[in-house]
Amino acid sequence: MFKWARSKKSDVERLVFSPNKRTVFKFFLKNGQLFYAVYRDERPIIKLSKLGIMISGEEALQGNLKLIRERNQKKHETIELPWGEDHFIDNSYHEAIFYLSEVNQNPRIFTIKIRVFDNAVAFCYEIPPQPK
């Protein structure tokens, strides 16, 4: 389940809920800066924290950003493992993918992929080859 909210034109707030709706990942883009927080049963697990990425030999990807587009999906599958006590694992989650760009003369683009499971959250950065 996904919930969208918008305050200022350039500000973004997105809520990504777990399948059982007990865990929520809050994603914010405010004044060009990225933030997130994680809640379980409406109690904070991770308080509001800044997102960004340091790249060796380049300026950090952490400010002057805008949301280009986004995509959402739900996944429910059972995975069979050949070892361990549990042979079948439930792999159910809600996913939000945010495509972002810097707002400057030579903007870099990147993606943040967020997955919210019933008992966990995960996110990663994806940095594609950059246009010259």
PDB file of C-alpha atoms in Angstrom:
ATOM      1  CA  MET A   1       0.000   0.000   0.000  1.00  0.00           C
ATOM      2  CA  PHE A   2       1.248   3.445  -0.872  1.00  0.00           C
ATOM      3  CA  LYS A   3       0.185   6.906   0.217  1.00  0.00           C
ATOM      4  CA  TRP A   4       1.201  10.147  -1.466  1.00  0.00           C
ATOM      5  CA  ALA A   5       1.275  13.629  -0.002  1.00  0.00           C
ATOM      6  CA  ARG A   6       2.675  16.898  -1.297  1.00  0.00           C
ATOM      7  CA  SER A   7       3.221  20.157   0.540  1.00  0.00           C
ATOM      8  CA  LYS A   8       5.157  22.671  -1.588  1.00  0.00           C
ATOM      9  CA  LYS A   9       5.426  22.099  -5.320  1.00  0.00           C
ATOM     10  CA  SER A  10       8.994  20.771  -5.049  1.00  0.00           C
ATOM     11  CA  ASP A  11       8.513  18.915  -1.729  1.00  0.00           C
ATOM     12  CA  VAL A  12       7.480  15.274  -1.693  1.00  0.00           C
ATOM     13  CA  GLU A  13       6.348  12.913   1.052  1.00  0.00           C
ATOM     14  CA  ARG A  14       5.721   9.237   0.327  1.00  0.00           C
ATOM     15  CA  LEU A  15       4.619   6.493   2.697  1.00  0.00           C
ATOM     16  CA  VAL A  16       5.346   2.883   1.801  1.00  0.00           C
ATOM     17  CA  PHE A  17       3.532   0.358   3.999  1.00  0.00           C
ATOM     18  CA  SER A  18       4.369  -3.273   4.632  1.00  0.00           C
ATOM     19  CA  PRO A  19       1.865  -5.886   3.403  1.00  0.00           C
ATOM     20  CA  ASN A  20       0.411  -6.179   6.933  1.00  0.00           C
ATOM     21  CA  LYS A  21       0.454  -2.336   7.259  1.00  0.00           C
ATOM     22  CA  ARG A  22       2.310  -2.404  10.607  1.00  0.00           C
ATOM     23  CA  THR A  23       5.613  -1.086   9.223  1.00  0.00           C
ATOM     24  CA  VAL A  24       5.896   2.155   7.263  1.00  0.00           C
ATOM     25  CA  PHE A  25       8.867   3.731   5.481  1.00  0.00           C
ATOM     26  CA  LYS A  26       8.462   7.504   5.153  1.00  0.00           C
ATOM     27  CA  PHE A  27      10.406   9.079   2.295  1.00  0.00           C
ATOM     28  CA  PHE A  28      10.754  12.868   2.132  1.00  0.00           C
ATOM     29  CA  LEU A  29      12.213  15.294  -0.393  1.00  0.00           C
ATOM     30  CA  LYS A  30      12.210  18.709   1.274  1.00  0.00           C
ATOM     31  CA  ASN A  31      14.009  21.757  -0.108  1.00  0.00           C
ATOM     32  CA  GLY A  32      16.093  19.501  -2.361  1.00  0.00           C
ATOM     33  CA  GLN A  33      17.261  17.244   0.510  1.00  0.00           C
ATOM     34  CA  LEU A  34      16.309  13.582   1.042  1.00  0.00           C
ATOM     35  CA  PHE A  35      15.128  12.227   4.385  1.00  0.00           C
ATOM     36  CA  TYR A  36      13.506   9.060   5.688  1.00  0.00           C
ATOM     37  CA  ALA A  37      12.011   7.565   8.839  1.00  0.00           C
ATOM     38  CA  VAL A  38      10.730   4.096   9.732  1.00  0.00           C
ATOM     39  CA  TYR A  39       7.782   3.333  12.002  1.00  0.00           C
ATOM     40  CA  ARG A  40       6.388   0.083  13.400  1.00  0.00           C
ATOM     41  CA  ASP A  41       2.904   0.147  14.935  1.00  0.00           C
ATOM     42  CA  GLU A  42       3.078   3.974  14.736  1.00  0.00           C
ATOM     43  CA  ARG A  43       6.221   4.082  16.939  1.00  0.00           C
ATOM     44  CA  PRO A  44       9.501   5.346  15.483  1.00  0.00           C
ATOM     45  CA  ILE A  45      12.125   2.690  14.804  1.00  0.00           C
ATOM     46  CA  ILE A  46      14.418   5.059  12.869  1.00  0.00           C
ATOM     47  CA  LYS A  47      13.866   8.742  13.540  1.00  0.00           C
ATOM     48  CA  LEU A  48      13.975  11.273  10.721  1.00  0.00           C
ATOM     49  CA  SER A  49      17.388  10.841   9.081  1.00  0.00           C
ATOM     50  CA  LYS A  50      19.097  12.440   6.121  1.00  0.00           C
ATOM     51  CA  LEU A  51      19.843  10.378   3.003  1.00  0.00           C
ATOM     52  CA  GLY A  52      22.790  10.921   0.694  1.00  0.00           C
ATOM     53  CA  ILE A  53      25.719   9.126  -0.839  1.00  0.00           C
ATOM     54  CA  MET A  54      29.420   9.962  -0.903  1.00  0.00           C
ATOM     55  CA  ILE A  55      31.222   9.155  -4.155  1.00  0.00           C
ATOM     56  CA  SER A  56      35.013   8.972  -4.226  1.00  0.00           C
ATOM     57  CA  GLY A  57      36.464  11.854  -6.218  1.00  0.00           C
ATOM     58  CA  GLU A  58      33.094  13.600  -6.681  1.00  0.00           C
ATOM     59  CA  GLU A  59      30.722  15.791  -4.754  1.00  0.00           C
ATOM     60  CA  ALA A  60      28.221  13.959  -2.562  1.00  0.00           C
ATOM     61  CA  LEU A  61      24.763  13.182  -3.952  1.00  0.00           C
ATOM     62  CA  GLN A  62      22.784  14.736  -1.139  1.00  0.00           C
ATOM     63  CA  GLY A  63      21.268  18.071  -2.047  1.00  0.00           C
ATOM     64  CA  ASN A  64      19.663  20.194  -4.732  1.00  0.00           C
ATOM     65  CA  LEU A  65      17.567  17.213  -5.870  1.00  0.00           C
ATOM     66  CA  LYS A  66      14.248  16.787  -7.629  1.00  0.00           C
ATOM     67  CA  LEU A  67      11.997  13.782  -8.171  1.00  0.00           C
ATOM     68  CA  ILE A  68      11.814  12.817 -11.849  1.00  0.00           C
ATOM     69  CA  ARG A  69       9.403   9.881 -11.606  1.00  0.00           C
ATOM     70  CA  GLU A  70       8.405   6.999  -9.390  1.00  0.00           C
ATOM     71  CA  ARG A  71       7.150   3.456  -9.684  1.00  0.00           C
ATOM     72  CA  ASN A  72       5.406   1.172  -7.199  1.00  0.00           C
ATOM     73  CA  GLN A  73       4.735  -2.519  -7.060  1.00  0.00           C
ATOM     74  CA  LYS A  74       3.666  -5.282  -4.710  1.00  0.00           C
ATOM     75  CA  LYS A  75       5.288  -8.700  -4.635  1.00  0.00           C
ATOM     76  CA  HIS A  76       4.093 -11.927  -3.080  1.00  0.00           C
ATOM     77  CA  GLU A  77       5.971 -15.139  -3.675  1.00  0.00           C
ATOM     78  CA  THR A  78       7.173 -18.194  -1.846  1.00  0.00           C
ATOM     79  CA  ILE A  79      10.833 -19.099  -2.216  1.00  0.00           C
ATOM     80  CA  GLU A  80      12.014 -22.680  -1.765  1.00  0.00           C
ATOM     81  CA  LEU A  81      15.376 -23.104  -0.042  1.00  0.00           C
ATOM     82  CA  PRO A  82      17.411 -26.314  -0.414  1.00  0.00           C
ATOM     83  CA  TRP A  83      18.802 -26.076   3.149  1.00  0.00           C
ATOM     84  CA  GLY A  84      17.872 -24.943   6.663  1.00  0.00           C
ATOM     85  CA  GLU A  85      14.933 -25.562   8.981  1.00  0.00           C
ATOM     86  CA  ASP A  86      12.473 -23.633   6.830  1.00  0.00           C
ATOM     87  CA  HIS A  87      12.268 -24.925   3.285  1.00  0.00           C
ATOM     88  CA  PHE A  88       9.781 -22.284   2.174  1.00  0.00           C
ATOM     89  CA  ILE A  89      10.151 -18.564   2.839  1.00  0.00           C
ATOM     90  CA  ASP A  90       7.448 -15.930   2.289  1.00  0.00           C
ATOM     91  CA  ASN A  91       8.900 -13.101   0.195  1.00  0.00           C
ATOM     92  CA  SER A  92       6.141 -10.484   0.308  1.00  0.00           C
ATOM     93  CA  TYR A  93       6.824  -6.773   0.172  1.00  0.00           C
ATOM     94  CA  HIS A  94       5.749  -3.418  -1.205  1.00  0.00           C
ATOM     95  CA  GLU A  95       8.324  -1.579  -3.284  1.00  0.00           C
ATOM     96  CA  ALA A  96       8.712   2.064  -4.284  1.00  0.00           C
ATOM     97  CA  ILE A  97      11.349   3.235  -6.740  1.00  0.00           C
ATOM     98  CA  PHE A  98      12.224   6.931  -6.878  1.00  0.00           C
ATOM     99  CA  TYR A  99      14.144   8.344  -9.840  1.00  0.00           C
ATOM    100  CA  LEU A 100      16.002  11.501  -8.820  1.00  0.00           C
ATOM    101  CA  SER A 101      18.160  14.143 -10.455  1.00  0.00           C
ATOM    102  CA  GLU A 102      20.293  17.003  -9.274  1.00  0.00           C
ATOM    103  CA  VAL A 103      19.156  20.475 -10.267  1.00  0.00           C
ATOM    104  CA  ASN A 104      22.326  22.061 -11.624  1.00  0.00           C
ATOM    105  CA  GLN A 105      24.291  22.553 -14.851  1.00  0.00           C
ATOM    106  CA  ASN A 106      25.605  18.951 -15.006  1.00  0.00           C
ATOM    107  CA  PRO A 107      22.932  16.958 -13.182  1.00  0.00           C
ATOM    108  CA  ARG A 108      23.629  13.426 -12.049  1.00  0.00           C
ATOM    109  CA  ILE A 109      20.760  10.949 -11.926  1.00  0.00           C
ATOM    110  CA  PHE A 110      20.188   8.064  -9.531  1.00  0.00           C
ATOM    111  CA  THR A 111      17.505   5.817  -8.130  1.00  0.00           C
ATOM    112  CA  ILE A 112      16.497   4.852  -4.605  1.00  0.00           C
ATOM    113  CA  LYS A 113      14.688   1.519  -4.373  1.00  0.00           C
ATOM    114  CA  ILE A 114      12.741   0.898  -1.142  1.00  0.00           C
ATOM    115  CA  ARG A 115      11.244  -2.418  -0.061  1.00  0.00           C
ATOM    116  CA  VAL A 116       9.036  -2.751   2.996  1.00  0.00           C
ATOM    117  CA  PHE A 117       8.426  -6.254   4.333  1.00  0.00           C
ATOM    118  CA  ASP A 118       6.214  -7.192   7.283  1.00  0.00           C
ATOM    119  CA  ASN A 119       9.250  -7.423   9.581  1.00  0.00           C
ATOM    120  CA  ALA A 120      11.983  -5.417   7.800  1.00  0.00           C
ATOM    121  CA  VAL A 121      12.820  -2.562   5.453  1.00  0.00           C
ATOM    122  CA  ALA A 122      15.550  -2.357   2.839  1.00  0.00           C
ATOM    123  CA  PHE A 123      16.705   0.334   0.461  1.00  0.00           C
ATOM    124  CA  CYS A 124      19.516   0.764  -2.004  1.00  0.00           C
ATOM    125  CA  TYR A 125      20.929   3.360  -4.337  1.00  0.00           C
ATOM    126  CA  GLU A 126      21.357   2.619  -8.023  1.00  0.00           C
ATOM    127  CA  ILE A 127      23.638   4.949  -9.970  1.00  0.00           C
ATOM    128  CA  PRO A 128      23.506   4.349 -13.730  1.00  0.00           C
ATOM    129  CA  PRO A 129      26.121   5.536 -16.213  1.00  0.00           C
ATOM    130  CA  GLN A 130      25.819   9.320 -16.282  1.00  0.00           C
ATOM    131  CA  PRO A 131      25.055  11.406 -19.372  1.00  0.00           C
ATOM    132  CA  LYS A 132      27.910  13.660 -20.446  1.00  0.00           C
TER     133      LYS A 132
END
